[in-house]
XYZ file of C-alpha atoms in Angstrom:
595
model
C 3.356 -21.658 56.004
C 0.108 -21.345 57.969
C -2.842 -21.850 56.122
C -4.934 -19.432 58.213
C -2.076 -17.402 58.599
C -3.650 -14.135 56.220
C -6.812 -15.099 58.132
C -5.119 -14.603 61.279
C -3.385 -11.664 59.837
C -6.580 -9.894 59.040
C -7.197 -9.033 62.833
C -3.578 -7.642 63.540
C -3.751 -4.194 65.134
C -7.535 -4.617 66.033
C -9.520 -4.498 69.320
C -12.755 -6.599 69.551
C -15.679 -5.888 71.674
C -16.011 -8.665 74.083
C -19.678 -8.297 73.946
C -20.626 -7.604 70.305
C -17.402 -9.349 68.964
C -17.298 -6.338 66.693
C -13.875 -4.549 65.522
C -13.713 -1.382 67.400
C -10.387 -0.128 65.676
C -7.080 -1.131 63.865
C -5.791 -2.306 60.665
C -7.567 -4.971 58.895
C -6.515 -6.744 55.640
C -9.563 -8.660 53.685
C -7.914 -8.884 50.446
C -6.444 -12.366 49.290
C -3.030 -12.526 47.788
C -4.617 -12.064 44.104
C -6.531 -8.964 44.754
C -3.068 -7.317 46.642
C -1.088 -8.000 43.374
C -3.603 -6.802 41.034
C -4.187 -3.645 43.261
C -0.160 -2.847 43.059
C -0.380 -3.792 39.396
C -3.201 -0.833 38.853
C -1.018 1.484 41.304
C 2.120 0.840 38.912
C 0.314 1.614 36.102
C -1.261 4.884 37.077
C 2.355 6.037 38.408
C 4.146 5.226 35.405
C 1.332 7.366 33.182
C 1.933 10.187 35.629
C 5.328 10.256 35.916
C 5.520 9.997 31.554
C 3.082 13.135 31.550
C 4.691 15.139 34.562
C 3.745 17.979 36.718
C 1.002 19.958 35.474
C 2.844 23.355 34.551
C 2.245 26.344 32.039
C 5.501 25.614 30.580
C 4.690 21.680 29.910
C 5.636 20.936 26.224
C 2.715 19.994 24.287
C 1.200 16.536 23.793
C 2.821 14.866 20.518
C 1.711 15.517 17.164
C 0.065 11.600 17.301
C -2.566 12.308 19.814
C -6.208 13.498 19.897
C -6.419 14.282 23.693
C -5.803 17.577 25.596
C -4.383 17.825 28.874
C -6.525 19.329 32.034
C -5.493 18.531 35.739
C -4.024 15.002 35.069
C -7.543 14.580 32.939
C -7.678 13.940 29.237
C -10.910 15.025 27.436
C -11.852 14.066 24.026
C -12.254 16.347 21.300
C -15.160 16.242 19.832
C -14.983 14.925 16.137
C -18.826 15.097 15.108
C -20.683 12.176 13.446
C -18.702 9.253 11.972
C -20.440 9.675 8.865
C -20.032 13.614 8.429
C -19.417 14.579 4.881
C -16.414 17.161 4.184
C -18.828 20.197 3.441
C -17.115 22.921 5.612
C -19.803 22.444 7.997
C -17.862 20.181 10.205
C -15.890 20.543 13.446
C -12.668 22.278 13.978
C -10.708 18.744 14.167
C -11.833 18.182 10.734
C -8.990 17.140 7.966
C -8.305 20.255 5.880
C -7.634 20.185 2.486
C -4.544 20.759 2.648
C -3.807 17.767 4.466
C -5.570 15.454 1.845
C -4.134 16.992 -0.782
C -0.561 16.703 1.344
C -1.185 13.040 1.669
C -2.244 12.496 -1.678
C 0.650 13.936 -3.024
C 3.081 11.301 -2.044
C 1.110 9.275 -4.226
C 2.156 10.956 -7.687
C 5.567 10.236 -8.407
C 5.546 6.928 -6.757
C 2.722 5.706 -9.337
C 5.547 7.593 -11.922
C 7.843 5.210 -11.047
C 6.172 2.362 -11.126
C 4.657 3.166 -14.237
C 7.722 3.838 -16.161
C 9.460 0.595 -14.387
C 6.471 -1.413 -15.931
C 6.035 0.226 -19.585
C 9.950 0.793 -19.996
C 11.814 -1.683 -17.619
C 11.613 -4.479 -19.842
C 12.337 -2.362 -22.961
C 15.191 -0.476 -21.480
C 17.167 -3.913 -19.857
C 16.926 -5.864 -23.239
C 17.089 -2.886 -25.613
C 19.293 -0.405 -24.393
C 21.288 -2.042 -21.450
C 21.689 -5.095 -23.608
C 21.059 -7.667 -20.799
C 19.970 -11.034 -21.702
C 16.434 -12.175 -21.686
C 17.750 -14.834 -19.012
C 19.384 -12.349 -16.850
C 16.461 -9.585 -17.581
C 14.115 -12.445 -15.652
C 16.815 -12.997 -12.650
C 16.696 -9.440 -12.025
C 13.252 -8.371 -11.901
C 12.144 -11.866 -10.156
C 14.668 -11.991 -7.557
C 14.477 -8.496 -6.731
C 10.514 -8.743 -6.121
C 11.119 -11.395 -4.231
C 13.372 -9.651 -2.009
C 11.103 -6.882 -2.067
C 8.650 -9.327 -0.580
C 10.703 -11.089 1.866
C 12.007 -7.492 3.451
C 7.750 -6.673 4.240
C 7.829 -8.622 7.545
C 11.115 -6.981 8.557
C 9.937 -3.822 7.749
C 6.273 -4.370 9.197
C 8.260 -5.386 12.806
C 10.101 -1.960 12.838
C 6.820 0.431 12.017
C 4.599 -1.300 14.646
C 7.744 -0.969 17.109
C 9.207 2.528 16.341
C 7.720 5.504 17.302
C 9.374 8.911 16.863
C 8.776 12.417 18.360
C 7.316 13.293 15.144
C 4.928 10.536 15.142
C 4.816 6.872 13.971
C 4.656 6.721 10.287
C 5.496 10.259 8.901
C 9.245 9.966 9.888
C 9.373 6.739 8.147
C 8.014 8.583 4.777
C 10.249 11.555 4.902
C 13.732 9.827 6.044
C 13.263 7.250 3.141
C 12.497 9.198 0.597
C 16.283 10.193 -0.502
C 17.068 6.583 -0.544
C 14.074 5.745 -3.000
C 15.274 8.654 -4.992
C 19.044 7.793 -5.476
C 18.342 3.550 -5.942
C 15.647 4.842 -8.429
C 18.053 7.196 -10.566
C 20.641 4.054 -10.203
C 18.073 1.897 -11.878
C 18.521 3.977 -14.945
C 21.758 4.420 -15.515
C 23.778 2.509 -17.878
C 27.324 1.190 -16.171
C 30.308 0.238 -18.648
C 30.661 -2.974 -17.341
C 30.340 -7.004 -18.854
C 27.112 -9.087 -18.873
C 27.785 -10.533 -15.220
C 28.846 -7.221 -14.098
C 25.339 -5.978 -15.752
C 23.392 -8.475 -13.980
C 24.953 -7.837 -10.253
C 24.477 -4.042 -10.643
C 21.016 -3.975 -11.822
C 20.197 -6.893 -9.457
C 21.250 -4.490 -6.419
C 19.704 -1.230 -7.217
C 16.634 -2.955 -8.095
C 16.152 -4.865 -4.964
C 17.459 -1.202 -2.928
C 14.476 0.331 -4.994
C 12.046 -2.241 -3.833
C 12.867 -2.194 -0.254
C 13.227 0.965 0.203
C 9.936 1.712 -1.448
C 8.624 -0.598 1.096
C 9.866 1.575 3.767
C 7.776 4.445 2.263
C 4.731 3.061 0.689
C 3.736 0.734 3.399
C 3.782 3.828 6.061
C 1.971 5.894 3.347
C -0.858 3.817 2.827
C -0.993 3.325 6.616
C -1.107 6.597 7.353
C -4.736 6.494 6.130
C -6.133 5.218 9.460
C -3.627 7.618 11.925
C -4.784 10.916 9.968
C -8.561 10.513 10.993
C -10.760 8.119 12.870
C -13.550 9.399 10.550
C -14.614 6.532 8.159
C -15.769 8.870 5.170
C -12.575 11.219 5.935
C -10.568 7.855 5.460
C -12.531 7.260 2.240
C -11.859 10.562 0.984
C -7.878 10.154 2.009
C -7.971 6.918 -0.177
C -9.680 8.164 -3.218
C -7.440 11.542 -3.613
C -4.631 8.962 -2.978
C -5.630 6.977 -5.854
C -6.605 9.968 -8.402
C -2.833 11.168 -7.851
C -1.613 7.931 -8.560
C -4.094 7.355 -12.071
C -2.225 10.873 -12.554
C 0.925 9.771 -12.264
C 0.248 7.381 -14.707
C -1.041 9.332 -17.389
C 1.744 12.114 -16.577
C 4.189 9.639 -16.915
C 3.289 8.630 -20.247
C 3.616 11.945 -21.514
C 6.429 12.696 -19.604
C 8.641 10.089 -20.557
C 7.687 10.501 -24.218
C 8.194 14.237 -23.536
C 11.953 13.810 -22.483
C 12.689 11.525 -25.448
C 11.121 13.973 -27.666
C 13.969 17.066 -26.211
C 16.646 14.418 -26.611
C 15.950 13.528 -30.223
C 14.878 9.946 -29.273
C 11.855 8.381 -31.154
C 10.342 4.837 -31.714
C 9.208 4.160 -34.879
C 8.589 0.902 -36.733
C 11.841 -0.051 -38.502
C 11.637 -0.652 -42.140
C 11.486 -4.582 -42.333
C 11.551 -6.108 -45.397
C 12.510 -10.351 -46.268
C 15.794 -9.805 -45.621
C 16.127 -7.746 -42.450
C 16.264 -10.064 -39.133
C 18.164 -7.308 -37.074
C 15.736 -4.604 -35.100
C 15.829 -2.330 -32.060
C 13.250 -0.229 -30.917
C 15.924 2.192 -29.716
C 18.376 2.711 -32.499
C 22.043 2.896 -32.793
C 23.937 3.353 -35.972
C 26.984 1.612 -35.135
C 24.794 -1.060 -34.074
C 22.891 -1.373 -37.338
C 25.019 0.073 -39.937
C 24.286 -2.554 -42.872
C 20.436 -2.961 -41.530
C 17.503 -1.587 -43.826
C 16.359 0.217 -40.502
C 15.991 4.145 -40.500
C 18.340 5.273 -37.304
C 16.719 7.739 -35.120
C 19.352 8.319 -32.429
C 22.539 7.273 -30.463
C 22.703 5.360 -27.511
C 24.332 8.502 -25.120
C 20.843 10.307 -26.191
C 18.737 7.184 -25.283
C 20.867 6.442 -21.944
C 20.137 10.630 -21.511
C 17.073 10.562 -22.184
C 16.251 7.796 -18.989
C 18.739 9.730 -16.859
C 17.019 12.952 -17.112
C 13.703 11.750 -16.544
C 14.579 9.331 -13.365
C 16.125 12.498 -11.951
C 13.127 14.845 -12.304
C 10.944 11.979 -10.783
C 13.279 11.370 -8.159
C 13.254 14.941 -6.720
C 9.233 14.727 -6.959
C 9.652 11.722 -4.744
C 11.404 14.060 -2.419
C 9.869 17.418 -2.339
C 6.433 15.597 -2.136
C 7.517 13.595 1.038
C 8.742 16.898 2.852
C 5.375 18.578 1.583
C 3.513 15.466 3.646
C 5.744 15.705 6.778
C 5.031 19.512 7.471
C 1.475 19.163 6.655
C -0.739 16.656 8.570
C -0.570 15.164 11.441
C -1.308 11.946 13.164
C -3.931 10.553 15.843
C -4.645 7.992 18.015
C -7.941 6.403 18.586
C -8.415 6.923 22.474
C -10.654 3.275 22.431
C -8.270 0.933 24.530
C -6.631 -1.883 23.085
C -3.991 -4.234 24.051
C -0.713 -4.693 23.007
C 0.547 -7.720 21.184
C 3.960 -9.116 20.304
C 4.752 -8.893 16.508
C 4.848 -12.806 15.994
C 1.472 -13.046 18.272
C -0.060 -10.463 15.574
C 0.734 -12.113 12.953
C -0.388 -15.479 13.836
C -3.688 -13.596 14.835
C -4.359 -12.081 11.597
C -3.325 -14.988 9.165
C -6.045 -16.738 11.002
C -8.475 -13.771 10.576
C -11.019 -15.110 7.680
C -12.274 -11.583 6.651
C -8.401 -10.150 5.875
C -7.597 -13.511 4.177
C -10.366 -13.520 1.766
C -9.870 -9.646 1.653
C -6.261 -9.735 0.491
C -6.763 -12.466 -1.973
C -9.710 -10.656 -3.837
C -7.164 -7.746 -3.859
C -4.096 -9.771 -5.215
C -6.135 -11.140 -7.909
C -7.537 -7.883 -9.211
C -4.127 -6.239 -8.981
C -2.287 -9.156 -10.784
C -5.512 -9.376 -13.862
C -4.810 -5.527 -14.415
C -1.111 -5.455 -13.980
C -0.924 -8.555 -16.397
C -1.994 -6.490 -19.053
C -0.207 -3.204 -18.323
C 3.273 -5.589 -18.584
C 2.524 -6.905 -21.989
C 0.260 -4.147 -23.263
C 3.251 -2.504 -25.754
C 4.443 -5.945 -27.017
C 0.745 -7.292 -27.390
C 0.286 -3.971 -29.816
C 3.792 -4.349 -31.147
C 3.557 -8.251 -32.185
C 0.110 -8.942 -32.495
C -1.841 -6.094 -33.690
C 1.224 -5.050 -35.739
C 0.740 -1.072 -34.432
C 3.561 0.652 -32.912
C 2.318 3.778 -32.762
C -0.962 3.412 -31.019
C 0.415 2.475 -27.514
C 0.335 6.196 -26.155
C -3.215 6.737 -27.544
C -4.692 3.050 -26.112
C -2.907 3.747 -22.614
C -3.757 7.646 -22.582
C -7.372 6.018 -22.511
C -7.014 3.965 -20.359
C -5.535 6.303 -17.604
C -7.853 9.267 -18.359
C -10.781 7.134 -18.136
C -9.176 5.935 -14.695
C -9.103 9.244 -13.390
C -12.869 10.073 -14.258
C -13.958 6.510 -12.966
C -12.685 6.865 -9.644
C -14.820 9.695 -8.873
C -18.073 7.657 -10.349
C -17.379 4.392 -8.429
C -16.765 6.647 -5.180
C -20.112 7.668 -5.416
C -21.467 4.110 -6.304
C -19.571 2.444 -3.688
C -21.461 4.701 -1.083
C -24.749 3.767 -2.396
C -24.363 0.064 -3.160
C -21.118 -0.871 -1.096
C -17.799 -1.419 -1.461
C -18.066 -5.150 -1.676
C -21.099 -5.096 -4.748
C -18.783 -2.293 -6.324
C -15.728 -4.466 -6.262
C -17.847 -7.262 -7.713
C -19.327 -5.198 -10.419
C -15.983 -3.512 -11.399
C -13.987 -7.305 -11.998
C -16.707 -8.081 -14.227
C -16.338 -4.843 -16.314
C -12.993 -6.573 -17.456
C -14.775 -9.261 -18.895
C -15.582 -7.896 -22.416
C -11.823 -6.310 -22.585
C -10.736 -10.071 -22.404
C -13.036 -10.975 -25.244
C -11.546 -8.239 -27.278
C -8.062 -9.160 -26.497
C -8.342 -12.821 -27.250
C -9.951 -12.069 -30.643
C -6.594 -10.900 -33.148
C -8.630 -9.884 -35.932
C -11.140 -7.519 -33.645
C -10.461 -3.817 -35.619
C -8.286 -1.256 -33.440
C -11.400 0.571 -32.463
C -12.916 -2.000 -29.959
C -9.250 -1.684 -28.328
C -10.394 1.752 -27.280
C -13.553 0.322 -25.863
C -11.851 -2.295 -24.230
C -9.603 -0.105 -22.443
C -12.727 1.992 -21.492
C -14.208 -1.054 -20.127
C -10.892 -2.362 -18.587
C -10.654 1.373 -16.712
C -13.571 0.145 -14.425
C -11.756 -2.247 -13.448
C -8.685 -0.786 -12.727
C -10.621 2.096 -10.736
C -12.019 -0.407 -8.431
C -8.927 -2.093 -7.874
C -7.539 1.222 -6.966
C -9.991 2.512 -4.396
C -12.400 -0.387 -3.110
C -9.407 -2.563 -1.419
C -7.958 0.448 0.001
C -11.426 1.835 1.364
C -12.420 -1.600 2.578
C -9.156 -2.518 4.722
C -9.519 -0.273 7.399
C -13.206 -1.398 8.363
C -11.658 -5.005 8.200
C -9.328 -3.611 10.863
C -11.642 -1.884 12.817
C -13.779 -5.513 12.954
C -10.528 -7.292 14.129
C -10.086 -4.591 16.972
C -13.569 -5.380 17.756
C -13.536 -8.988 18.065
C -9.726 -9.336 19.655
C -9.004 -5.897 21.493
C -6.034 -5.517 19.276
C -5.323 -2.687 16.576
C -1.972 -3.857 14.666
C -2.491 -1.512 11.982
C 0.818 -1.753 10.868
C 1.098 -5.649 10.063
C -1.799 -5.101 8.532
C -0.885 -3.027 5.897
C 2.645 -5.150 5.389
C 1.034 -8.304 5.100
C -1.803 -6.863 2.632
C 1.401 -5.737 0.424
C 2.927 -8.722 0.927
C 0.562 -11.218 -0.566
C 0.345 -8.762 -3.776
C 4.308 -8.467 -3.836
C 4.766 -11.994 -3.870
C 2.048 -12.980 -6.524
C 3.713 -10.054 -8.653
C 7.003 -11.598 -8.282
C 6.144 -14.970 -9.355
C 4.396 -13.333 -12.440
C 7.374 -11.496 -14.005
C 9.349 -14.156 -13.350
C 6.538 -16.268 -15.382
C 6.197 -13.722 -17.979
C 9.911 -13.655 -18.982
C 9.804 -17.010 -18.728
C 6.702 -17.525 -21.226
C 8.572 -15.033 -23.598
C 11.793 -16.944 -23.919
C 9.861 -20.443 -24.450
C 8.065 -18.941 -27.095
C 11.286 -17.528 -28.801
C 11.037 -14.352 -28.571
C 13.672 -12.261 -29.489
C 14.063 -8.161 -29.319
C 16.412 -8.152 -32.419
C 13.758 -9.625 -34.707
C 11.637 -7.800 -37.059
C 9.084 -10.544 -36.868
C 8.482 -12.730 -33.729
C 7.065 -16.458 -34.104
C 3.629 -17.340 -33.881
C 4.364 -19.059 -30.527
C 4.818 -15.455 -29.528
C 1.716 -13.981 -30.230
C 0.117 -17.044 -28.852
C 1.866 -16.620 -25.573
C 1.130 -12.683 -25.719
C -2.874 -13.359 -26.181
C -2.295 -15.932 -23.169
C -0.894 -13.076 -21.136
C -3.018 -10.524 -21.872
C -6.476 -12.163 -22.333
C -6.442 -15.850 -20.488
C -4.623 -14.896 -17.038
C -6.483 -11.630 -16.284
C -9.914 -13.441 -17.006
C -9.035 -16.693 -14.577
C -7.675 -14.488 -11.645
C -10.515 -12.014 -11.885
C -13.312 -15.271 -11.606
C -10.926 -15.844 -8.373
C -11.144 -12.696 -6.967
C -15.023 -12.216 -7.545
C -15.149 -15.974 -5.816
C -13.622 -14.697 -2.659
C -15.450 -11.314 -2.823
C -18.792 -13.728 -2.537
C -17.107 -15.027 0.867
C -15.881 -11.656 2.266
C -18.141 -11.193 5.554
C -18.253 -7.115 5.697
C -20.604 -5.796 3.785
C -22.303 -2.749 3.910
C -24.407 -3.174 6.791
C -21.988 -4.926 8.592
C -19.075 -2.311 8.200
C -22.098 0.526 9.119
C -22.717 -1.411 12.415
C -18.890 -1.459 13.320
C -18.732 2.583 12.912
C -21.617 2.697 15.448
C -19.464 0.237 17.733
C -16.578 2.239 17.306
C -18.578 5.544 17.815
C -20.274 4.484 21.083
C -17.083 3.493 22.667
C -15.200 6.589 21.776
C -17.575 8.554 23.271
C -17.686 6.704 26.476
C -14.068 6.048 26.771
C -11.793 8.167 29.238
C -8.322 8.494 30.085
C -8.870 6.114 32.659
C -10.436 3.206 30.759
C -7.309 3.686 28.801
C -5.782 1.035 30.765
C -7.338 -2.354 29.678
C -7.875 -4.765 33.165
C -9.826 -7.603 31.294
C -8.215 -10.552 31.959
C -9.524 -12.312 29.349
C -8.382 -10.006 26.703
C -4.927 -9.398 28.138
C -3.663 -13.085 27.344
C -0.690 -12.365 29.795
C -0.057 -9.391 28.051
C 0.778 -5.900 29.533
C -1.664 -3.308 29.131
C -0.973 -0.627 26.553
C -1.589 3.069 27.593
C -1.767 5.689 25.117
C -1.314 9.086 25.957
């Protein structure tokens, strides 16, 4: 092809003045091939946008429930959302989140927290003492199911990021996964009349299904914070009330489970142990302990009935709260233009994003510290402190203190920043660890330890989830991408992997130390293992969490700068700018058009 063909073509159809050499009329083509292709791409994108919107008419359907724009002669106008930091004081603009939306969003956390709390406090006891699963099988069930849960997170993240529905992006996942969560949770507390190997297969299946379906509900629920509002203060409010409902679920679970047990005549008291008695059971069955010196309090059918009734009620709450949320909130989409990216590329970018990795490590360590105490608290009180009656009161003190401190720390984080608040909250667990490690410490000090530890629990509840949206916003400003679902997926994944590993470690440590649920007195090695799990492990991982936070770059000042930049972008954005044309950001991927 002749190199001057396009130059020659630019003269086609023209008439040249013989004197001046000017073109008098005709058609000229002064574009290079690259410019022609770019113009064609822009035109095709505009046409796609036009046909997706359709011709304007009074009968046109309303925009999807997850948009924040209004249609007017093919131009979309931003709804005024006021200041990014405007408080919820009744003077805000009409598009502000209503209290009904906040409560509906937070309500899903109540049954979820009840499920987690009941599982954390009672699953070991149920499997070992009621279902009569061996400690080895118990370790396999708990570890493998949580490992499967962690491995399904990336699959869920891919589906969350790629699937959108006419009702929104996150809300349908919450609604349709709720019945599956309810059914599998009920199955966890059933007693199948099968052999030991059959019990292993059954409980492994229902536990794996439960955690998988919880992933399909939990990740969209927490990610919904970003989709309900663009206002950072409102996001903090959503996080605060969600964690408040979750803390209430912890408290309610203890009271609720104890009440159900009382209705069914099931009680947990210290057996009458003497030098000649070696058999004991937390849930008594007269056919099992016929020759024992223990007092018989209930039969196995009553115990099974208590657990199944409790599971049925909590499962019903799970479904009702999801329906309440679905019909009470609407999703929004940010008008700031961003680039679409593949799931694999988004994952690679995120795992190389230093602030996210640091925040995830700090959060995982903080969660592990508090849950390591929660998971063996009752065993610690029974076997180290020799007190089987104080557990409900101590757990109640911890949870009530956490609920109160959630409001305290939400105020503190607005005064000194989230990062500093997180660090101080971690340090509050140090007195708790010291008291736990001292075997001779009086029982009254345990309540002081619970109140101090409640600060760490409250910060662990609210700080990471309030900091993550800021991390996502910073990532969007730096890269032009906003893969919210992938962020939340791998935020959960890190915590789940560590929790799965730790659940197996606890069971192996108890087994190696000689723990036997049928004995009145446990070996001293068991007491030592419980003190390590309750004291040394939380102390070490909290040090790791604090070190990570020291290197976290998004402090309070940086967070304010991010919000100012985002507000400026939103104020200057228009539908025409929704098509991203910056070749440096496109990375050979097509632009994403938000309607």
